[in-house]
Amino acid sequence: MKGMLAEIANMVKDFGSAPTFAEMPRKTLADKGIAGPTAAHTIEEVHTPLNLAYLTFTTGSSAFQNIVGVTFAEMPRKIQASFNVLQRAGLKAGDKVLVTYPPLVNVFSGDAMKKYGLEWRFLVRSSRDAFLAALYEFQPQAVVGESSFIRAALEDARHMGVADELPRDIVLLTAGTPLDLELLPTAKSVLNARVHDLYGCQEFGWLCMDGVPVREDIELVKLPGGAGQEMFELVVGGLPMGDSFPVSASGHVCNSEGKIITYRRERTYPEYEVIVKATTLTSTVTLGRVVRSILRIKGRIVKVSPDVVTGAEHTVLELKPDYVSAGEQPGIIIEGPQKTQFFDDMVRAQLDYQQKAKADPTWTKRS
């Protein structure tokens, strides 16, 4: 028996049904397209579940930064939304893009930028002087970054008398924070640049560009009550963003056709609860797993109605203001299939996950 165990010990070092640590597939920052410096992060290796396309983090604008999981099922629509952004901006395959903050690539996804055929580069350091140096050396056709940072850097260039050495007629895709309106005249005078205002998040990808949706499953829900200007909650694929916007007939400052004034967003109060009223699933057990998965990787609370209809032709969701904050209010119905696409993608992701084994025989669970 000792001889057999010795033979097994030698065999498992050379081959086996499970990988060694050295054989495990790896997703580096370079593989994700975000291998650039930031002053706000450390670099940490993690074991990423095979059912997730990649991990990223929320920006922390409204609370502590939280892990976001992006599933394979949602990638096609996420990539298409990014293509819509890049096409509307007039970019083409082979164009060079300077990204000032590497995690912004995760909102596109590196795969989207690769498939579109872009070449992108990051700053040597996350500073304004490094940004100006990169503009001069890289000569990009477009820049992706936060608007106030870009404005301040361009003002530096003008004060230093080096604005004439920077590229002209480029595209500025501003994101991450509300658009700094002072950037528009500065960008025009220093770079003769076209400015676009992107709204989105790590959980869902890009949602609006210059006040125009870039996905098919965007819905605007008027907030109940309140005084002053009417505000509308932005709902993507049946899930509320927690952000509200005014809607204006006069249009967005970057595009008169864009009616959603994304640079004047406010946090929604009271927040909406999402209740599943009907599902294409035949199992409420699976539906329960879907809503828990959405909570864990997207941070959105979804509840299942006690009288939910299973096996329905399409998903039906009800949005209700938080009872504690708003009292009893009428619900708003969101019906699929078009307007619940994101939720349905998460259903598909859960089904894919359940149909695949854990893939690691050392990990067992008893139900």
XYZ file of C-alpha atoms in Angstrom:
367
model
C 0.000 0.000 0.000
C 2.862 2.375 0.792
C 4.223 1.774 -2.698
C 0.851 2.602 -4.262
C 0.534 5.859 -2.322
C 4.050 6.822 -3.339
C 3.097 6.173 -6.968
C -0.072 8.268 -6.569
C 1.983 11.051 -4.997
C 4.216 11.122 -8.070
C 1.297 10.862 -10.500
C -0.708 13.793 -9.118
C 2.304 16.052 -9.530
C 2.363 15.350 -13.277
C -1.310 15.102 -14.250
C -4.831 15.007 -12.836
C -8.413 16.109 -13.323
C -7.926 19.354 -11.365
C -5.247 21.990 -12.057
C -2.244 22.802 -9.932
C -1.831 26.388 -8.768
C 0.611 27.016 -11.631
C -1.885 25.594 -14.162
C -4.866 27.715 -13.052
C -6.071 30.251 -15.627
C -5.202 33.806 -14.703
C -6.888 37.133 -15.406
C -4.359 39.859 -14.833
C -5.002 43.581 -14.923
C -3.507 43.499 -18.417
C -5.941 40.771 -19.487
C -8.832 42.949 -18.277
C -7.378 45.973 -20.035
C -6.930 48.015 -16.857
C -3.186 47.697 -16.198
C -2.633 51.325 -15.277
C -1.739 53.286 -12.132
C -4.196 54.779 -9.658
C -3.596 56.459 -6.315
C -6.744 54.900 -4.831
C -6.002 51.173 -5.043
C -3.640 48.381 -4.173
C -3.193 45.357 -6.434
C -4.445 42.092 -4.947
C -4.780 38.671 -6.526
C -8.082 36.867 -5.893
C -9.689 33.568 -6.826
C -12.451 34.611 -9.244
C -15.385 32.194 -9.752
C -15.529 30.692 -13.237
C -19.158 31.814 -13.611
C -18.109 35.493 -13.596
C -16.601 37.236 -16.607
C -14.678 39.524 -14.239
C -14.752 41.392 -10.937
C -14.735 45.136 -10.465
C -15.763 47.678 -7.791
C -18.317 50.447 -7.384
C -16.926 53.978 -7.325
C -17.950 54.638 -3.726
C -19.782 57.863 -4.618
C -22.749 57.075 -2.360
C -21.322 54.504 0.061
C -18.298 52.317 0.720
C -16.850 50.716 -2.436
C -18.346 47.295 -3.043
C -17.364 44.298 -5.174
C -19.313 43.948 -8.441
C -19.524 40.671 -10.323
C -20.106 40.774 -14.079
C -21.651 37.613 -15.550
C -21.096 36.220 -19.029
C -24.845 36.412 -19.754
C -24.914 40.209 -19.499
C -21.782 40.804 -21.606
C -23.421 40.947 -25.083
C -25.726 43.840 -24.127
C -22.963 45.552 -22.142
C -20.667 45.353 -25.176
C -23.394 46.589 -27.539
C -24.037 49.600 -25.289
C -20.309 50.398 -25.413
C -20.304 50.064 -29.205
C -23.227 52.512 -29.325
C -21.189 54.991 -27.265
C -18.079 54.665 -29.432
C -20.033 54.902 -32.695
C -21.944 57.990 -31.563
C -18.624 59.565 -30.580
C -17.362 58.976 -34.131
C -14.520 56.674 -33.120
C -13.339 53.939 -35.460
C -11.155 50.849 -35.354
C -7.499 51.745 -34.932
C -8.149 54.961 -33.014
C -6.030 55.673 -29.949
C -7.742 56.355 -26.620
C -6.131 57.792 -23.499
C -7.818 56.578 -20.292
C -7.103 58.694 -17.227
C -8.565 56.251 -14.671
C -8.036 52.528 -15.475
C -11.183 51.134 -13.747
C -13.326 53.080 -16.247
C -12.344 50.445 -18.820
C -14.360 47.927 -16.781
C -17.535 49.904 -17.503
C -16.959 49.330 -21.233
C -15.193 46.067 -20.508
C -11.786 45.531 -22.037
C -13.378 42.982 -24.373
C -15.646 45.662 -25.849
C -12.717 47.963 -26.583
C -10.682 45.105 -28.056
C -13.557 43.964 -30.281
C -14.121 47.525 -31.452
C -10.457 47.697 -32.427
C -9.261 50.519 -30.184
C -5.760 51.019 -28.839
C -5.824 52.456 -25.344
C -3.170 53.620 -22.941
C -2.982 54.912 -19.364
C -1.060 57.673 -17.631
C 2.381 56.990 -16.168
C 1.076 58.470 -12.921
C -2.438 59.541 -11.929
C -1.667 63.275 -12.009
C -2.470 66.288 -14.192
C 1.081 66.770 -15.427
C 1.223 63.091 -16.428
C -2.052 63.592 -18.317
C -0.657 66.518 -20.303
C 2.518 64.552 -21.037
C 0.458 61.589 -22.281
C -1.650 63.863 -24.521
C 1.551 65.239 -26.059
C 3.332 61.896 -26.498
C 0.436 59.558 -27.359
C -1.572 61.982 -29.553
C -4.901 60.184 -28.938
C -8.100 60.590 -30.929
C -10.119 60.359 -27.690
C -9.796 60.682 -23.927
C -11.872 58.876 -21.286
C -11.827 60.512 -17.869
C -13.422 62.595 -15.140
C -14.453 66.037 -16.361
C -13.090 68.223 -13.550
C -9.694 66.511 -13.733
C -9.512 67.117 -17.494
C -10.651 70.738 -17.142
C -8.049 71.501 -14.459
C -5.283 69.909 -16.544
C -6.246 71.880 -19.655
C -6.288 75.093 -17.630
C -2.758 74.183 -16.444
C -1.684 73.766 -20.086
C -3.079 77.189 -20.969
C -1.399 78.860 -17.981
C 1.942 77.198 -18.814
C 1.686 78.269 -22.445
C 1.888 74.737 -23.849
C -1.675 74.348 -25.154
C -0.511 74.700 -28.771
C 1.561 71.513 -28.421
C -1.467 69.368 -27.523
C -3.541 67.438 -30.102
C -6.582 69.177 -31.582
C -10.053 68.069 -32.668
C -10.209 65.129 -30.257
C -13.145 63.540 -28.421
C -13.533 63.791 -24.647
C -15.690 61.035 -23.115
C -16.305 62.283 -19.582
C -17.508 59.840 -16.931
C -17.370 58.884 -13.280
C -18.784 62.101 -11.803
C -21.389 64.659 -12.932
C -20.220 66.684 -15.917
C -18.245 69.812 -15.007
C -19.953 72.350 -17.278
C -16.880 74.606 -17.230
C -15.050 71.911 -19.206
C -17.055 72.662 -22.364
C -15.620 76.140 -23.128
C -12.172 75.106 -21.862
C -12.067 72.005 -24.067
C -13.230 74.030 -27.062
C -10.612 76.754 -26.666
C -7.638 74.528 -25.741
C -8.219 71.396 -27.873
C -11.176 72.244 -30.116
C -12.544 69.046 -28.544
C -16.038 67.575 -28.645
C -17.236 66.738 -25.128
C -19.614 63.851 -24.417
C -21.217 63.102 -21.064
C -21.393 59.382 -20.209
C -23.610 58.042 -17.452
C -23.322 54.473 -16.249
C -21.874 52.342 -13.500
C -19.738 49.278 -12.915
C -22.805 47.116 -12.155
C -24.615 47.793 -15.463
C -22.168 49.374 -17.898
C -22.949 52.493 -19.934
C -26.579 53.616 -19.845
C -26.802 57.116 -21.348
C -24.666 59.348 -23.533
C -25.450 63.068 -23.652
C -28.882 62.368 -22.186
C -29.787 59.654 -24.722
C -30.074 55.991 -23.614
C -27.577 53.563 -25.148
C -29.568 50.461 -24.147
C -33.039 49.300 -25.162
C -34.161 48.449 -21.624
C -34.014 51.931 -20.089
C -37.168 53.202 -18.384
C -37.814 56.533 -16.652
C -40.113 56.414 -13.630
C -41.510 59.641 -12.212
C -40.824 60.049 -8.522
C -43.909 60.336 -6.306
C -44.818 63.587 -4.555
C -42.238 66.217 -3.861
C -42.137 69.916 -4.689
C -40.231 71.781 -7.345
C -38.835 70.223 -10.519
C -40.069 66.749 -11.448
C -37.456 64.022 -11.113
C -37.353 60.636 -12.767
C -35.730 57.435 -11.541
C -33.645 55.679 -14.188
C -34.467 51.963 -14.369
C -32.318 49.562 -16.398
C -33.713 46.186 -17.347
C -36.235 46.386 -14.511
C -33.737 47.361 -11.793
C -33.664 50.929 -10.399
C -30.327 52.715 -10.392
C -30.936 54.728 -7.233
C -30.257 57.890 -9.288
C -32.877 60.417 -10.366
C -32.725 63.063 -13.086
C -34.720 65.977 -14.427
C -36.051 65.513 -17.964
C -35.955 68.601 -20.155
C -37.515 69.294 -23.547
C -34.711 71.779 -24.263
C -32.212 68.946 -24.134
C -28.814 68.045 -22.711
C -26.031 70.623 -22.924
C -24.022 68.233 -25.162
C -26.948 67.150 -27.341
C -30.296 68.886 -27.736
C -31.863 65.510 -28.579
C -30.918 64.124 -25.164
C -33.701 64.748 -22.666
C -32.174 63.128 -19.555
C -30.082 65.764 -17.764
C -27.492 63.361 -16.404
C -25.197 66.070 -15.007
C -27.908 67.086 -12.521
C -28.521 63.707 -10.967
C -29.593 63.202 -7.382
C -29.800 60.136 -5.195
C -33.345 58.767 -5.219
C -35.353 59.212 -2.027
C -37.308 57.224 -1.133
C -35.661 54.305 -2.909
C -37.698 51.755 -4.808
C -38.192 48.136 -3.888
C -38.380 45.652 -6.772
C -40.954 42.881 -6.483
C -41.136 40.017 -8.969
C -44.788 39.528 -9.933
C -44.301 37.069 -12.826
C -41.346 35.052 -14.111
C -40.546 32.826 -17.061
C -38.960 30.413 -14.589
C -40.971 27.419 -13.453
C -39.229 27.157 -10.086
C -39.575 29.670 -7.271
C -36.444 28.128 -5.741
C -34.408 29.216 -8.772
C -36.096 32.620 -8.721
C -35.064 33.014 -5.087
C -31.483 32.300 -6.087
C -31.676 34.898 -8.849
C -32.732 37.661 -6.461
C -29.993 36.689 -3.977
C -27.420 36.719 -6.782
C -28.560 40.205 -7.827
C -28.145 41.381 -4.228
C -24.686 39.846 -3.903
C -23.088 41.029 -7.147
C -25.193 44.067 -8.133
C -26.242 45.443 -4.738
C -29.923 45.733 -5.744
C -32.668 44.421 -3.453
C -35.276 42.337 -5.269
C -38.120 40.493 -3.530
C -40.408 37.730 -4.740
C -44.152 38.288 -4.441
C -45.932 35.586 -2.403
C -48.331 35.093 -5.326
C -45.700 35.266 -8.084
C -46.780 33.711 -11.390
C -44.283 31.126 -12.666
C -43.923 29.920 -16.241
C -45.139 33.285 -17.571
C -44.539 34.461 -21.136
C -42.431 37.340 -19.886
C -41.131 38.880 -16.679
C -43.276 41.356 -14.744
C -41.672 43.504 -12.042
C -43.282 46.007 -9.694
C -41.421 49.021 -8.345
C -42.695 50.360 -5.035
C -41.276 53.246 -2.988
C -39.799 52.158 0.326
C -42.725 51.883 2.770
C -40.750 53.135 5.789
C -39.787 56.361 3.983
C -42.829 56.992 1.800
C -45.728 55.111 3.369
C -48.182 53.261 1.147
C -47.717 54.291 -2.491
C -49.023 52.728 -5.723
C -46.561 50.468 -7.515
C -45.211 50.923 -11.043
C -45.275 47.895 -13.333
C -42.325 47.095 -15.612
C -43.188 44.416 -18.172
C -40.847 42.392 -20.350
C -39.461 41.239 -22.534
C -37.738 44.444 -23.721
C -37.880 46.503 -20.524
C -36.716 43.639 -18.259
C -33.735 42.559 -20.349
C -31.128 43.048 -17.636
C -33.146 41.118 -15.061
C -33.693 38.336 -17.611
C -29.958 38.227 -18.330
C -29.388 37.620 -14.624
C -31.955 34.790 -14.755
C -29.989 33.280 -17.628
C -26.744 33.650 -15.679
C -28.249 31.820 -12.688
C -29.495 28.966 -14.901
C -26.044 28.662 -16.503
C -24.471 28.534 -13.060
C -26.836 25.817 -11.832
C -26.233 23.664 -14.894
C -22.481 23.571 -14.320
C -20.748 21.599 -11.586
C -18.635 23.343 -8.975
C -15.614 22.039 -10.932
C -13.532 21.489 -7.801
C -13.980 18.038 -6.207
C -12.378 19.177 -2.935
C -15.345 21.496 -2.374
C -18.552 19.721 -1.466
C -21.810 20.928 -0.012
C -24.641 18.970 1.522
C -28.109 20.416 0.938
